[in-house]
Amino acid sequence: MFGIPGKQAVSITSKAAGQIAKLMAKDGHQGLRIGVKKGGCAGMEYTMDYVTDVDPMDEIVEIDGARVMIAPMAQMFLFGTEIDYETSLLESGFKFRNPNVVDACGCGESIKFDENLTSNA
């Protein structure tokens, strides 16, 4: 929907692809759907849900056996994002490096986009 010919909407690191592929295989899911919703102290939050049925309106990105679907409403917010999976002594989880984010809360769970981007949604 908001793509550039020949360029994936999001990129997925090899660590993230491995984790997504594991999650897909665990219960036979078709992939993970990522999106954004209103919430959190900065205004927006990322969402991730297992996909059992692919929505034909989703943007689909497949890398190394991992499949990510981007909900139509979220495509303009997530274009250019790198999805990584990080593990540390205290936590592990998916990390989004999103060039469209202009601010984030201290805990990193909530994000803010440019006013021009959110007024078009």
Short mmCIF file of C-alpha atoms in Angstrom, two decimals:
data_model
loop_
_atom_site.label_atom_id
_atom_site.label_comp_id
_atom_site.label_asym_id
_atom_site.label_seq_id
_atom_site.Cartn_x
_atom_site.Cartn_y
_atom_site.Cartn_z
CA MET A 1 0.00 0.00 0.00
CA PHE A 2 2.75 2.48 0.98
CA GLY A 3 5.59 0.50 -0.55
CA ILE A 4 8.37 1.43 -2.88
CA PRO A 5 8.82 -1.03 -5.75
CA GLY A 6 11.67 -3.43 -4.99
CA LYS A 7 11.91 -2.43 -1.31
CA GLN A 8 10.42 -4.34 1.63
CA ALA A 9 8.11 -2.32 3.91
CA VAL A 10 10.11 -3.44 6.97
CA SER A 11 13.40 -5.26 7.43
CA ILE A 12 13.85 -8.20 9.76
CA THR A 13 17.21 -9.11 11.30
CA SER A 14 18.33 -12.73 11.30
CA LYS A 15 17.75 -12.97 15.08
CA ALA A 16 14.19 -11.66 14.72
CA ALA A 17 13.53 -13.95 11.74
CA GLY A 18 14.68 -16.96 13.76
CA GLN A 19 12.42 -16.05 16.67
CA ILE A 20 9.42 -15.37 14.41
CA ALA A 21 9.95 -18.68 12.59
CA LYS A 22 10.02 -20.49 15.99
CA LEU A 23 6.79 -18.81 17.03
CA MET A 24 5.15 -19.69 13.70
CA ALA A 25 6.14 -23.36 14.02
CA LYS A 26 5.05 -23.65 17.65
CA ASP A 27 1.31 -23.65 17.01
CA GLY A 28 1.15 -23.64 13.23
CA HIS A 29 0.61 -19.88 12.89
CA GLN A 30 0.84 -18.20 9.49
CA GLY A 31 3.04 -15.45 10.93
CA LEU A 32 2.91 -12.35 13.12
CA ARG A 33 0.82 -9.28 12.38
CA ILE A 34 2.38 -6.04 13.53
CA GLY A 35 0.60 -2.76 13.91
CA VAL A 36 0.17 0.33 16.05
CA LYS A 37 -2.62 1.49 18.31
CA LYS A 38 -3.36 4.57 20.39
CA GLY A 39 -2.13 4.26 23.93
CA GLY A 40 0.76 4.71 26.33
CA CYS A 41 2.22 7.91 27.66
CA ALA A 42 3.73 8.97 24.28
CA GLY A 43 0.50 8.35 22.35
CA MET A 44 0.99 5.13 20.34
CA GLU A 45 2.07 1.54 21.00
CA TYR A 46 3.22 -1.32 18.79
CA THR A 47 1.03 -4.42 18.57
CA MET A 48 2.00 -7.99 17.67
CA ASP A 49 -0.51 -10.81 17.20
CA TYR A 50 -0.35 -14.36 15.92
CA VAL A 51 -1.95 -14.80 12.51
CA THR A 52 -4.04 -17.84 11.67
CA ASP A 53 -5.73 -16.34 8.58
CA VAL A 54 -3.90 -13.97 6.25
CA ASP A 55 -5.81 -10.76 5.47
CA PRO A 56 -5.45 -9.91 1.75
CA MET A 57 -5.08 -6.22 2.70
CA ASP A 58 -1.98 -6.89 4.84
CA GLU A 59 1.48 -6.11 3.54
CA ILE A 60 3.45 -9.37 3.81
CA VAL A 61 7.19 -9.51 4.42
CA GLU A 62 8.91 -12.92 4.32
CA ILE A 63 12.55 -13.43 5.27
CA ASP A 64 14.35 -16.68 6.16
CA GLY A 65 11.16 -18.60 6.98
CA ALA A 66 9.65 -15.75 8.99
CA ARG A 67 6.46 -14.05 7.87
CA VAL A 68 5.29 -10.66 9.14
CA MET A 69 2.00 -9.08 8.15
CA ILE A 70 1.51 -5.34 8.48
CA ALA A 71 -2.04 -4.20 9.13
CA PRO A 72 -3.26 -1.64 6.54
CA MET A 73 -3.72 1.18 9.07
CA ALA A 74 -0.14 0.70 10.34
CA GLN A 75 1.70 0.56 7.02
CA MET A 76 2.52 4.27 6.82
CA PHE A 77 3.74 4.29 10.44
CA LEU A 78 5.98 1.23 10.05
CA PHE A 79 7.51 1.79 6.61
CA GLY A 80 11.31 1.62 6.91
CA THR A 81 11.29 -0.04 10.35
CA GLU A 82 13.89 -2.65 11.28
CA ILE A 83 12.58 -5.46 13.50
CA ASP A 84 15.22 -7.05 15.72
CA TYR A 85 15.17 -9.55 18.58
CA GLU A 86 17.44 -8.79 21.53
CA THR A 87 18.32 -10.90 24.53
CA SER A 88 19.94 -9.48 27.65
CA LEU A 89 20.48 -10.63 31.20
CA LEU A 90 17.15 -9.18 32.34
CA GLU A 91 14.88 -9.36 29.31
CA SER A 92 14.40 -10.50 25.76
CA GLY A 93 12.02 -9.30 23.10
CA PHE A 94 11.40 -7.69 19.76
CA LYS A 95 12.83 -4.22 19.19
CA PHE A 96 11.57 -1.81 16.55
CA ARG A 97 14.00 0.69 15.03
CA ASN A 98 11.54 2.99 13.34
CA PRO A 99 12.71 6.12 11.45
CA ASN A 100 9.18 7.56 11.69
CA VAL A 101 9.25 7.85 15.50
CA VAL A 102 9.99 11.35 16.82
CA ASP A 103 9.75 10.58 20.55
CA ALA A 104 9.35 7.66 22.96
CA CYS A 105 8.58 7.28 26.63
CA GLY A 106 11.30 6.36 29.10
CA CYS A 107 10.36 2.66 29.22
CA GLY A 108 10.36 2.40 25.42
CA GLU A 109 6.88 0.86 25.24
CA SER A 110 5.13 3.95 23.91
CA ILE A 111 6.05 6.03 20.85
CA LYS A 112 5.10 9.26 19.14
CA PHE A 113 5.00 9.95 15.41
CA ASP A 114 5.30 13.25 13.56
CA GLU A 115 2.05 15.25 13.76
CA ASN A 116 1.80 15.26 9.93
CA LEU A 117 1.88 11.47 9.84
CA THR A 118 -0.76 10.99 12.55
CA SER A 119 -3.13 13.61 11.12
CA ASN A 120 -3.32 11.62 7.86
CA ALA A 121 -4.29 8.38 9.62
#
